[in-house]
PDB file of C-alpha atoms and ligand atoms in Angstrom:
ATOM      1  CA  UNK A  11      -0.104   0.032  -0.212  1.00  0.00           C
ATOM      2  CA  UNK A  12       1.053   3.497  -1.341  1.00  0.00           C
ATOM      3  CA  UNK A  13      -0.976   5.377   1.214  1.00  0.00           C
ATOM      4  CA  UNK A  14      -3.526   5.262   3.746  1.00  0.00           C
ATOM      5  CA  UNK A  15      -4.928   8.735   3.916  1.00  0.00           C
ATOM      6  CA  UNK A  16      -8.997   7.066   3.535  1.00  0.00           C
ATOM      7  CA  UNK A  17     -10.930   3.814   4.224  1.00  0.00           C
ATOM      8  CA  UNK A  18     -11.237   3.155   0.615  1.00  0.00           C
ATOM      9  CA  UNK A  19      -7.131   2.425   0.247  1.00  0.00           C
ATOM     10  CA  UNK A  20      -7.798  -1.204   1.900  1.00  0.00           C
ATOM     11  CA  UNK A  21      -8.734  -2.815  -1.204  1.00  0.00           C
ATOM     12  CA  UNK A  22     -10.524  -5.914   0.604  1.00  0.00           C
ATOM     13  CA  UNK A  23     -11.479  -4.440   4.337  1.00  0.00           C
ATOM     14  CA  UNK A  24     -12.737  -7.843   5.355  1.00  0.00           C
ATOM     15  CA  UNK A  25      -9.644  -9.937   5.054  1.00  0.00           C
ATOM     16  CA  UNK A  26      -7.711  -6.388   6.463  1.00  0.00           C
ATOM     17  CA  UNK A  27     -10.011  -6.643   9.288  1.00  0.00           C
ATOM     18  CA  UNK A  28      -9.227 -10.923   9.468  1.00  0.00           C
ATOM     19  CA  UNK A  29      -5.996  -9.637   9.868  1.00  0.00           C
ATOM     20  CA  UNK A  30      -6.158  -7.424  12.086  1.00  0.00           C
ATOM     21  CA  UNK A  31      -7.579 -10.224  14.224  1.00  0.00           C
ATOM     22  CA  UNK A  32      -4.710 -12.224  13.645  1.00  0.00           C
ATOM     23  CA  UNK A  33      -2.161  -9.874  14.527  1.00  0.00           C
ATOM     24  CA  UNK A  34      -4.241  -9.041  17.876  1.00  0.00           C
ATOM     25  CA  UNK A  35      -3.787 -12.841  19.139  1.00  0.00           C
ATOM     26  CA  UNK A  36       0.055 -12.532  18.209  1.00  0.00           C
ATOM     27  CA  UNK A  37       1.324  -8.870  17.970  1.00  0.00           C
ATOM     28  CA  UNK A  38       5.004  -9.444  18.111  1.00  0.00           C
ATOM     29  CA  UNK A  39       4.746 -12.138  14.642  1.00  0.00           C
ATOM     30  CA  UNK A  40       6.288  -9.290  12.870  1.00  0.00           C
ATOM     31  CA  UNK A  41       8.864  -8.133  15.123  1.00  0.00           C
ATOM     32  CA  UNK A  42      11.539  -7.636  12.809  1.00  0.00           C
ATOM     33  CA  UNK A  43       9.560  -6.322   9.169  1.00  0.00           C
ATOM     34  CA  UNK A  44      10.415  -2.659  10.524  1.00  0.00           C
ATOM     35  CA  UNK A  45      13.999  -2.990  11.594  1.00  0.00           C
ATOM     36  CA  UNK A  46      15.525  -0.269   9.788  1.00  0.00           C
ATOM     37  CA  UNK A  47      12.761   1.485   9.015  1.00  0.00           C
ATOM     38  CA  UNK A  48      11.106   4.813  10.545  1.00  0.00           C
ATOM     39  CA  UNK A  49       7.725   6.252  10.967  1.00  0.00           C
ATOM     40  CA  UNK A  50       7.755   9.828  11.758  1.00  0.00           C
ATOM     41  CA  UNK A  51       4.390  10.962  13.380  1.00  0.00           C
ATOM     42  CA  UNK A  52       3.244  14.865  12.705  1.00  0.00           C
ATOM     43  CA  UNK A  53       0.846  16.154  15.248  1.00  0.00           C
ATOM     44  CA  UNK A  54      -0.459  19.568  13.863  1.00  0.00           C
ATOM     45  CA  UNK A  55      -2.993  18.808  17.213  1.00  0.00           C
ATOM     46  CA  UNK A  56      -3.415  16.948  20.493  1.00  0.00           C
ATOM     47  CA  UNK A  57      -3.906  13.193  20.505  1.00  0.00           C
ATOM     48  CA  UNK A  58      -3.768  10.443  23.273  1.00  0.00           C
ATOM     49  CA  UNK A  59      -4.993   7.136  21.764  1.00  0.00           C
ATOM     50  CA  UNK A  60      -3.458   7.682  18.036  1.00  0.00           C
ATOM     51  CA  UNK A  61      -0.163   8.856  19.303  1.00  0.00           C
ATOM     52  CA  UNK A  62       0.044   6.063  21.761  1.00  0.00           C
ATOM     53  CA  UNK A  63      -1.589   2.957  19.630  1.00  0.00           C
ATOM     54  CA  UNK A  64       0.226   4.273  16.679  1.00  0.00           C
ATOM     55  CA  UNK A  65       3.476   4.381  18.213  1.00  0.00           C
ATOM     56  CA  UNK A  66       3.071   1.202  19.751  1.00  0.00           C
ATOM     57  CA  UNK A  67       1.848  -0.582  16.838  1.00  0.00           C
ATOM     58  CA  UNK A  68       4.950   0.714  14.590  1.00  0.00           C
ATOM     59  CA  UNK A  69       7.005  -0.648  17.124  1.00  0.00           C
ATOM     60  CA  UNK A  70       5.289  -3.999  17.992  1.00  0.00           C
ATOM     61  CA  UNK A  71       6.765  -4.090  13.839  1.00  0.00           C
ATOM     62  CA  UNK A  72      10.583  -2.903  15.120  1.00  0.00           C
ATOM     63  CA  UNK A  73      10.054   0.300  14.057  1.00  0.00           C
ATOM     64  CA  UNK A  74      11.790   2.885  14.913  1.00  0.00           C
ATOM     65  CA  UNK A  75       9.482   6.478  15.726  1.00  0.00           C
ATOM     66  CA  UNK A  76      10.040  10.162  15.836  1.00  0.00           C
ATOM     67  CA  UNK A  77       6.924  12.488  17.060  1.00  0.00           C
ATOM     68  CA  UNK A  78       6.812  15.911  15.955  1.00  0.00           C
ATOM     69  CA  UNK A  79       4.731  18.265  17.762  1.00  0.00           C
ATOM     70  CA  UNK A  80       4.860  20.930  14.913  1.00  0.00           C
ATOM     71  CA  UNK A  81       3.783  23.737  16.738  1.00  0.00           C
ATOM     72  CA  UNK A  82       7.646  23.332  18.203  1.00  0.00           C
ATOM     73  CA  UNK A  83       8.788  23.884  14.803  1.00  0.00           C
ATOM     74  CA  UNK A  84       9.097  26.299  12.350  1.00  0.00           C
ATOM     75  CA  UNK A  85       5.867  28.196  11.300  1.00  0.00           C
ATOM     76  CA  UNK A  86       4.497  26.233   7.992  1.00  0.00           C
ATOM     77  CA  UNK A  87       3.622  27.962   4.438  1.00  0.00           C
ATOM     78  CA  UNK A  88       1.396  26.082   2.545  1.00  0.00           C
ATOM     79  CA  UNK A  89       0.008  28.560  -0.106  1.00  0.00           C
ATOM     80  CA  UNK A  90       2.390  28.366  -3.438  1.00  0.00           C
ATOM     81  CA  UNK A  91       3.835  31.773  -4.576  1.00  0.00           C
ATOM     82  CA  UNK A  92       3.187  33.668  -1.312  1.00  0.00           C
ATOM     83  CA  UNK A  93       5.918  36.359  -0.386  1.00  0.00           C
ATOM     84  CA  UNK A  94       7.100  34.715   2.882  1.00  0.00           C
ATOM     85  CA  UNK A  95       7.752  38.028   4.827  1.00  0.00           C
ATOM     86  CA  UNK A  96       5.042  37.402   7.463  1.00  0.00           C
ATOM     87  CA  UNK A  97       4.730  34.541  10.444  1.00  0.00           C
ATOM     88  CA  UNK A  98       5.861  31.454   8.153  1.00  0.00           C
ATOM     89  CA  UNK A  99       9.712  30.957   8.308  1.00  0.00           C
ATOM     90  CA  UNK A 100       9.679  27.073   5.856  1.00  0.00           C
ATOM     91  CA  UNK A 101       7.284  25.894   3.039  1.00  0.00           C
ATOM     92  CA  UNK A 102       5.479  22.903   3.081  1.00  0.00           C
ATOM     93  CA  UNK A 103       7.447  22.098  -0.152  1.00  0.00           C
ATOM     94  CA  UNK A 104      11.027  22.290   1.456  1.00  0.00           C
ATOM     95  CA  UNK A 105       9.821  20.763   5.296  1.00  0.00           C
ATOM     96  CA  UNK A 106       8.017  17.594   3.629  1.00  0.00           C
ATOM     97  CA  UNK A 107      11.314  16.657   1.794  1.00  0.00           C
ATOM     98  CA  UNK A 108      13.314  17.297   4.297  1.00  0.00           C
ATOM     99  CA  UNK A 109      11.045  14.746   6.473  1.00  0.00           C
ATOM    100  CA  UNK A 110      11.228  12.686   3.571  1.00  0.00           C
ATOM    101  CA  UNK A 111      14.950  12.035   4.153  1.00  0.00           C
ATOM    102  CA  UNK A 112      14.621  10.931   7.805  1.00  0.00           C
ATOM    103  CA  UNK A 113      11.218   9.266   7.640  1.00  0.00           C
ATOM    104  CA  UNK A 114      10.336   5.965   5.426  1.00  0.00           C
ATOM    105  CA  UNK A 115       7.087   6.488   6.335  1.00  0.00           C
ATOM    106  CA  UNK A 116       5.122  10.266   7.487  1.00  0.00           C
ATOM    107  CA  UNK A 117       2.073  10.001   9.938  1.00  0.00           C
ATOM    108  CA  UNK A 118       0.261  13.494   9.719  1.00  0.00           C
ATOM    109  CA  UNK A 119      -2.835  14.705  12.534  1.00  0.00           C
ATOM    110  CA  UNK A 120      -4.208  17.611  10.761  1.00  0.00           C
ATOM    111  CA  UNK A 121      -7.576  19.014  12.042  1.00  0.00           C
ATOM    112  CA  UNK A 122      -9.666  21.807   9.686  1.00  0.00           C
ATOM    113  CA  UNK A 123     -10.185  25.009  10.551  1.00  0.00           C
ATOM    114  CA  UNK A 124     -14.178  24.663  10.980  1.00  0.00           C
ATOM    115  CA  UNK A 125     -14.208  28.284   9.435  1.00  0.00           C
ATOM    116  CA  UNK A 126     -13.097  27.414   5.815  1.00  0.00           C
ATOM    117  CA  UNK A 127     -15.427  24.742   4.204  1.00  0.00           C
ATOM    118  CA  UNK A 128     -13.209  24.403   0.518  1.00  0.00           C
ATOM    119  CA  UNK A 129     -10.156  24.963   2.129  1.00  0.00           C
ATOM    120  CA  UNK A 130     -11.034  21.618   4.594  1.00  0.00           C
ATOM    121  CA  UNK A 131     -12.559  20.156   2.087  1.00  0.00           C
ATOM    122  CA  UNK A 132      -9.518  20.427  -0.201  1.00  0.00           C
ATOM    123  CA  UNK A 133      -7.213  18.754   2.727  1.00  0.00           C
ATOM    124  CA  UNK A 134      -4.325  21.430   2.449  1.00  0.00           C
ATOM    125  CA  UNK A 135      -2.190  20.177   5.031  1.00  0.00           C
ATOM    126  CA  UNK A 136      -2.304  16.005   4.352  1.00  0.00           C
ATOM    127  CA  UNK A 137      -2.801  16.355   0.050  1.00  0.00           C
ATOM    128  CA  UNK A 138       1.088  18.698   0.981  1.00  0.00           C
ATOM    129  CA  UNK A 139       2.042  16.129   2.609  1.00  0.00           C
ATOM    130  CA  UNK A 140       1.315  13.603  -0.492  1.00  0.00           C
ATOM    131  CA  UNK A 141       2.427  16.157  -3.009  1.00  0.00           C
ATOM    132  CA  UNK A 142       5.806  17.137  -1.993  1.00  0.00           C
ATOM    133  CA  UNK A 143       6.982  13.729   0.284  1.00  0.00           C
ATOM    134  CA  UNK A 144       8.812  10.879  -1.357  1.00  0.00           C
ATOM    135  CA  UNK A 145       7.657   8.491   0.563  1.00  0.00           C
ATOM    136  CA  UNK A 146       3.963   7.177   2.233  1.00  0.00           C
ATOM    137  CA  UNK A 147       1.932   9.167   3.364  1.00  0.00           C
ATOM    138  CA  UNK A 148      -0.691   7.681   6.769  1.00  0.00           C
ATOM    139  CA  UNK A 149      -3.528   9.638   7.858  1.00  0.00           C
ATOM    140  CA  UNK A 150      -3.760  10.083  11.516  1.00  0.00           C
ATOM    141  CA  UNK A 151      -6.865  12.263  11.226  1.00  0.00           C
ATOM    142  CA  UNK A 152      -7.396  15.373   8.674  1.00  0.00           C
ATOM    143  CA  UNK A 153      -9.930  17.578   8.150  1.00  0.00           C
ATOM    144  CA  UNK A 154     -12.347  15.435   6.891  1.00  0.00           C
ATOM    145  CA  UNK A 155     -11.006  11.817   7.514  1.00  0.00           C
ATOM    146  CA  UNK A 156      -9.761   9.310  10.268  1.00  0.00           C
ATOM    147  CA  UNK A 157      -9.453   6.294   8.502  1.00  0.00           C
ATOM    148  CA  UNK A 158      -7.372   4.254  11.422  1.00  0.00           C
ATOM    149  CA  UNK A 159     -10.690   5.350  13.463  1.00  0.00           C
ATOM    150  CA  UNK A 160     -12.835   3.963  11.253  1.00  0.00           C
ATOM    151  CA  UNK A 161     -10.759   0.600  10.584  1.00  0.00           C
ATOM    152  CA  UNK A 162     -10.578  -0.136  14.753  1.00  0.00           C
ATOM    153  CA  UNK A 163     -14.630   0.916  14.754  1.00  0.00           C
ATOM    154  CA  UNK A 164     -14.923  -2.096  11.967  1.00  0.00           C
ATOM    155  CA  UNK A 165     -12.557  -4.667  13.551  1.00  0.00           C
ATOM    156  CA  UNK A 166     -15.105  -4.070  17.433  1.00  0.00           C
ATOM    157  CA  UNK A 167     -17.928  -4.667  15.556  1.00  0.00           C
ATOM    158  CA  UNK A 168     -16.404  -7.746  13.234  1.00  0.00           C
ATOM    159  CA  UNK A 169     -15.327  -8.909  16.849  1.00  0.00           C
ATOM    160  CA  UNK A 170     -18.577  -8.673  18.461  1.00  0.00           C
ATOM    161  CA  UNK A 171     -20.834  -9.652  15.765  1.00  0.00           C
ATOM    162  CA  UNK A 172     -23.575 -12.189  16.641  1.00  0.00           C
ATOM    163  CA  UNK A 173     -25.875 -12.271  14.533  1.00  0.00           C
ATOM    164  CA  UNK A 174     -25.661 -12.225  10.279  1.00  0.00           C
ATOM    165  CA  UNK A 175     -26.513  -8.878   9.514  1.00  0.00           C
ATOM    166  CA  UNK A 176     -26.309  -6.428  12.540  1.00  0.00           C
ATOM    167  CA  UNK A 177     -27.872  -3.562  12.742  1.00  0.00           C
ATOM    168  CA  UNK A 178     -25.624  -0.527  12.957  1.00  0.00           C
ATOM    169  CA  UNK A 179     -26.922   3.311  14.178  1.00  0.00           C
ATOM    170  CA  UNK A 180     -24.447   6.344  14.118  1.00  0.00           C
ATOM    171  CA  UNK A 181     -26.204   8.609  16.391  1.00  0.00           C
ATOM    172  CA  UNK A 182     -25.208  12.344  16.550  1.00  0.00           C
ATOM    173  CA  UNK A 183     -24.809  13.298  20.227  1.00  0.00           C
ATOM    174  CA  UNK A 184     -24.843  17.010  22.015  1.00  0.00           C
ATOM    175  CA  UNK A 185     -21.767  19.028  22.887  1.00  0.00           C
ATOM    176  CA  UNK A 186     -20.367  22.300  24.222  1.00  0.00           C
ATOM    177  CA  UNK A 187     -17.822  23.132  20.999  1.00  0.00           C
ATOM    178  CA  UNK A 188     -17.531  23.135  17.195  1.00  0.00           C
ATOM    179  CA  UNK A 189     -16.287  19.218  16.330  1.00  0.00           C
ATOM    180  CA  UNK A 190     -14.984  18.137  13.110  1.00  0.00           C
ATOM    181  CA  UNK A 191     -16.742  15.724  10.914  1.00  0.00           C
ATOM    182  CA  UNK A 192     -13.452  13.275  10.501  1.00  0.00           C
ATOM    183  CA  UNK A 193     -14.644  10.228  12.549  1.00  0.00           C
ATOM    184  CA  UNK A 194     -18.589  10.422  11.607  1.00  0.00           C
ATOM    185  CA  UNK A 195     -17.252  10.250   7.761  1.00  0.00           C
ATOM    186  CA  UNK A 196     -14.814   7.802   8.030  1.00  0.00           C
ATOM    187  CA  UNK A 197     -17.517   5.815  10.144  1.00  0.00           C
ATOM    188  CA  UNK A 198     -20.225   5.901   7.400  1.00  0.00           C
ATOM    189  CA  UNK A 199     -17.421   4.968   4.566  1.00  0.00           C
ATOM    190  CA  UNK A 200     -16.657   1.520   6.575  1.00  0.00           C
ATOM    191  CA  UNK A 201     -19.999   1.229   7.119  1.00  0.00           C
ATOM    192  CA  UNK A 202     -20.535   1.336   3.477  1.00  0.00           C
ATOM    193  CA  UNK A 203     -18.710  -0.985   2.772  1.00  0.00           C
ATOM    194  CA  UNK A 204     -19.532  -3.701   5.446  1.00  0.00           C
ATOM    195  CA  UNK A 205     -22.100  -6.632   5.590  1.00  0.00           C
ATOM    196  CA  UNK A 206     -24.754  -3.997   7.917  1.00  0.00           C
ATOM    197  CA  UNK A 207     -27.919  -2.188   8.113  1.00  0.00           C
ATOM    198  CA  UNK A 208     -26.703   1.412   8.472  1.00  0.00           C
ATOM    199  CA  UNK A 209     -28.563   4.124   9.914  1.00  0.00           C
ATOM    200  CA  UNK A 210     -27.630   7.764  10.857  1.00  0.00           C
ATOM    201  CA  UNK A 211     -29.419   9.675  13.252  1.00  0.00           C
ATOM    202  CA  UNK A 212     -29.288  13.553  14.217  1.00  0.00           C
ATOM    203  CA  UNK A 213     -30.978  16.891  14.511  1.00  0.00           C
ATOM    204  CA  UNK A 214     -32.277  18.628  11.345  1.00  0.00           C
ATOM    205  CA  UNK A 215     -29.329  20.966  10.368  1.00  0.00           C
ATOM    206  CA  UNK A 216     -27.106  18.414  11.267  1.00  0.00           C
ATOM    207  CA  UNK A 217     -26.820  16.168   8.086  1.00  0.00           C
ATOM    208  CA  UNK A 218     -23.764  15.440   7.137  1.00  0.00           C
ATOM    209  CA  UNK A 219     -21.847  15.675   3.487  1.00  0.00           C
ATOM    210  CA  UNK A 220     -24.050  14.386   0.895  1.00  0.00           C
ATOM    211  CA  UNK A 221     -21.432  12.942  -0.994  1.00  0.00           C
ATOM    212  CA  UNK A 222     -20.531  10.960   1.774  1.00  0.00           C
ATOM    213  CA  UNK A 223     -23.349   9.811   3.431  1.00  0.00           C
ATOM    214  CA  UNK A 224     -25.035   9.169  -0.213  1.00  0.00           C
ATOM    215  CA  UNK A 225     -27.881   6.441  -0.106  1.00  0.00           C
ATOM    216  CA  UNK A 226     -27.493   5.706   3.857  1.00  0.00           C
ATOM    217  CA  UNK A 227     -31.002   6.125   5.355  1.00  0.00           C
ATOM    218  CA  UNK A 228     -30.797   9.435   7.519  1.00  0.00           C
ATOM    219  CA  UNK A 229     -33.216   9.666  10.328  1.00  0.00           C
ATOM    220  CA  UNK A 230     -33.843  12.626  12.425  1.00  0.00           C
ATOM    221  CA  UNK A 231     -36.497  10.589  15.083  1.00  0.00           C
ATOM    222  CA  UNK A 232     -33.405   8.859  17.395  1.00  0.00           C
ATOM    223  CA  UNK A 233     -35.733   6.989  19.171  1.00  0.00           C
ATOM    224  CA  UNK A 234     -36.513   5.354  15.536  1.00  0.00           C
ATOM    225  CA  UNK A 235     -33.573   4.924  14.544  1.00  0.00           C
ATOM    226  CA  UNK A 236     -32.138   3.282  17.851  1.00  0.00           C
ATOM    227  CA  UNK A 237     -34.919   0.476  17.448  1.00  0.00           C
ATOM    228  CA  UNK A 238     -33.587  -2.753  17.255  1.00  0.00           C
ATOM    229  CA  UNK A 239     -30.020  -1.397  17.452  1.00  0.00           C
ATOM    230  CA  UNK A 240     -26.631  -4.164  18.099  1.00  0.00           C
ATOM    231  CA  UNK A 241     -24.376  -1.080  17.855  1.00  0.00           C
ATOM    232  CA  UNK A 242     -25.016   2.841  19.113  1.00  0.00           C
ATOM    233  CA  UNK A 243     -22.471   4.602  17.988  1.00  0.00           C
ATOM    234  CA  UNK A 244     -22.170   8.090  19.517  1.00  0.00           C
ATOM    235  CA  UNK A 245     -20.693  11.241  17.991  1.00  0.00           C
ATOM    236  CA  UNK A 246     -20.707  14.578  17.941  1.00  0.00           C
ATOM    237  CA  UNK A 247     -20.107  16.640  14.522  1.00  0.00           C
ATOM    238  CA  UNK A 248     -20.861  20.609  13.458  1.00  0.00           C
ATOM    239  CA  UNK A 249     -22.981  21.351  11.552  1.00  0.00           C
ATOM    240  CA  UNK A 250     -21.739  20.902   7.947  1.00  0.00           C
ATOM    241  CA  UNK A 251     -24.522  23.040   6.199  1.00  0.00           C
ATOM    242  CA  UNK A 252     -23.795  25.944   8.511  1.00  0.00           C
ATOM    243  CA  UNK A 253     -20.487  25.090   8.777  1.00  0.00           C
ATOM    244  CA  UNK A 254     -18.650  24.257  11.578  1.00  0.00           C
ATOM    245  CA  UNK A 255     -21.399  25.818  13.813  1.00  0.00           C
ATOM    246  CA  UNK A 256     -22.898  24.766  17.122  1.00  0.00           C
ATOM    247  CA  UNK A 257     -26.644  24.956  16.424  1.00  0.00           C
ATOM    248  CA  UNK A 258     -27.885  22.405  18.616  1.00  0.00           C
ATOM    249  CA  UNK A 259     -27.140  21.652  22.158  1.00  0.00           C
ATOM    250  CA  UNK A 260     -30.418  19.356  23.108  1.00  0.00           C
ATOM    251  CA  UNK A 261     -29.180  16.784  25.720  1.00  0.00           C
ATOM    252  CA  UNK A 262     -32.517  14.592  25.026  1.00  0.00           C
ATOM    253  CA  UNK A 263     -29.646  13.795  22.290  1.00  0.00           C
ATOM    254  CA  UNK A 264     -27.669  12.222  25.216  1.00  0.00           C
ATOM    255  CA  UNK A 265     -27.272   8.507  24.852  1.00  0.00           C
ATOM    256  CA  UNK A 266     -28.720   6.982  28.278  1.00  0.00           C
ATOM    257  CA  UNK A 267     -29.271   3.417  29.142  1.00  0.00           C
ATOM    258  CA  UNK A 268     -32.926   3.274  28.787  1.00  0.00           C
ATOM    259  CA  UNK A 269     -31.969   4.348  25.052  1.00  0.00           C
ATOM    260  CA  UNK A 270     -29.063   2.081  24.539  1.00  0.00           C
ATOM    261  CA  UNK A 271     -31.404  -0.908  25.344  1.00  0.00           C
ATOM    262  CA  UNK A 272     -29.053  -4.749  24.900  1.00  0.00           C
ATOM    263  CA  UNK A 273     -27.034  -2.537  22.382  1.00  0.00           C
ATOM    264  CA  UNK A 274     -23.531  -2.334  22.519  1.00  0.00           C
ATOM    265  CA  UNK A 275     -22.145   0.986  22.830  1.00  0.00           C
ATOM    266  CA  UNK A 276     -19.303   2.713  21.014  1.00  0.00           C
ATOM    267  CA  UNK A 277     -17.839   6.126  21.280  1.00  0.00           C
ATOM    268  CA  UNK A 278     -14.216   7.087  20.044  1.00  0.00           C
ATOM    269  CA  UNK A 279     -12.853   8.758  22.341  1.00  0.00           C
ATOM    270  CA  UNK A 280     -12.100  11.429  24.107  1.00  0.00           C
ATOM    271  CA  UNK A 281     -15.819  11.685  25.370  1.00  0.00           C
ATOM    272  CA  UNK A 282     -17.144  13.734  27.547  1.00  0.00           C
ATOM    273  CA  UNK A 283     -19.471  12.325  30.569  1.00  0.00           C
ATOM    274  CA  UNK A 284     -23.441  13.075  31.179  1.00  0.00           C
ATOM    275  CA  UNK A 285     -22.892  14.961  27.795  1.00  0.00           C
ATOM    276  CA  UNK A 286     -22.778  12.470  25.535  1.00  0.00           C
ATOM    277  CA  UNK A 287     -23.615   9.699  26.743  1.00  0.00           C
ATOM    278  CA  UNK A 288     -24.083   8.841  30.561  1.00  0.00           C
ATOM    279  CA  UNK A 289     -22.262   7.636  33.074  1.00  0.00           C
ATOM    280  CA  UNK A 290     -24.598   4.201  33.606  1.00  0.00           C
ATOM    281  CA  UNK A 291     -23.450   3.311  29.670  1.00  0.00           C
ATOM    282  CA  UNK A 292     -20.084   4.257  29.961  1.00  0.00           C
ATOM    283  CA  UNK A 293     -19.440   1.828  32.932  1.00  0.00           C
ATOM    284  CA  UNK A 294     -21.530  -0.786  32.082  1.00  0.00           C
ATOM    285  CA  UNK A 295     -20.616  -4.122  30.625  1.00  0.00           C
ATOM    286  CA  UNK A 296     -22.482  -2.565  27.142  1.00  0.00           C
ATOM    287  CA  UNK A 297     -19.492  -0.266  26.101  1.00  0.00           C
ATOM    288  CA  UNK A 298     -17.083  -1.002  23.942  1.00  0.00           C
ATOM    289  CA  UNK A 299     -15.071   2.331  23.972  1.00  0.00           C
ATOM    290  CA  UNK A 300     -12.298   0.957  26.112  1.00  0.00           C
ATOM    291  CA  UNK A 301     -12.284  -2.543  23.587  1.00  0.00           C
ATOM    292  CA  UNK A 302     -12.109   0.139  20.584  1.00  0.00           C
ATOM    293  CA  UNK A 303      -9.380   2.310  21.997  1.00  0.00           C
ATOM    294  CA  UNK A 304      -7.238  -1.343  22.482  1.00  0.00           C
ATOM    295  CA  UNK A 305      -8.089  -2.299  18.813  1.00  0.00           C
ATOM    296  CA  UNK A 306      -6.569   1.079  17.226  1.00  0.00           C
ATOM    297  CA  UNK A 307      -3.036  -0.541  17.937  1.00  0.00           C
ATOM    298  CA  UNK A 308      -4.183  -3.267  16.056  1.00  0.00           C
ATOM    299  CA  UNK A 309      -5.731  -1.240  13.088  1.00  0.00           C
ATOM    300  CA  UNK A 310      -2.565   0.764  12.950  1.00  0.00           C
ATOM    301  CA  UNK A 311       0.147  -2.355  12.712  1.00  0.00           C
ATOM    302  CA  UNK A 312      -1.602  -4.277   9.735  1.00  0.00           C
ATOM    303  CA  UNK A 313      -2.124  -0.625   7.811  1.00  0.00           C
ATOM    304  CA  UNK A 314       1.262  -0.151   8.814  1.00  0.00           C
ATOM    305  CA  UNK A 315       2.782  -3.582   7.518  1.00  0.00           C
ATOM    306  CA  UNK A 316       1.012  -3.361   4.421  1.00  0.00           C
ATOM    307  CA  UNK A 317       2.795  -0.097   4.281  1.00  0.00           C
ATOM    308  CA  UNK A 318       6.332  -1.086   4.920  1.00  0.00           C
ATOM    309  CA  UNK A 319       5.789  -4.254   3.090  1.00  0.00           C
ATOM    310  CA  UNK A 320       5.496  -2.554  -0.020  1.00  0.00           C
ATOM    311  CA  UNK A 321       8.463  -0.143   0.472  1.00  0.00           C
TER     312      UNK A 321
HETATM  313  N1   CP B   8     -10.014   8.385  19.115  1.00  0.00           N
HETATM  314  C1   CP B   8      -8.785   9.577  18.664  1.00  0.00           C
HETATM  315  O1   CP B   8      -8.501   9.902  17.813  1.00  0.00           O
HETATM  316  O2   CP B   8      -8.377   9.747  19.899  1.00  0.00           O
HETATM  317  P1   CP B   8      -6.538  10.738  20.185  1.00  0.00           P
HETATM  318  O3   CP B   8      -7.577  12.045  19.583  1.00  0.00           O
HETATM  319  O4   CP B   8      -6.941  10.968  21.539  1.00  0.00           O
HETATM  320  O5   CP B   8      -5.984  10.631  19.478  1.00  0.00           O
END
């Protein structure tokens, strides 16, 4: 695999899920595959799970890991032809080529502005690395996609599926801040590739990008959507239509134990307790959130394995 910036980069999702589950049983079976290979991880934004699980995955494969919080480096310029006499000190064109001298794989986390829809949808940061770096690029959450999380969620659903075709519901939940669309988008694209009955539920005004939701059913009545669900995936996102705005904080959309019933509960974390979901759900046996966090390692490891096998 030459890059992993979207779940669509995986040609056979179900095979990759099976391989990740096998890897989980023996994480060190390829511990020399990455010998003398270096993963450079660049963080434009905060992270707990992605940072630790991706480093762990790389180390399980025998790779070296270097991490740079980009705010500690020079301010990067992304526009071409700019007269750089203001705040930016180094052009991405130079930086990406330089980092490629030290890295065999470059992993990037760069969130959206949530102000400039066109800029966010153009994926300026990750696409600049794809354009100027000479090594494969791994997306650790970009403006519009979080494909390592999507793969993680697919692995977790397969591990916990007890019926032939489970019903999976992605439910918008309240939040005090404007959050990106990346987790929701990648979860939708992942479920569209799986053999599940998939439904999205969100308030009016919160439909995600129609090019991504496509033919997936969107129901604005949460309790109708949740009926007979096997998996409930909670996630907040800011409005796509009124781009980046918080237009609803209705606490009636919070996931409660009563709403969940016997379904399994999923969330990518971090989660605001008793805003997005009540304690009684997170602290119950129905919650898969810690298993999801564990599976982040094996999602990253199978993706890194496929990338370094093709170096
Ligand atoms: N789920 C997730 O990406 O977590 P972090 O933001 O902590 O990396």
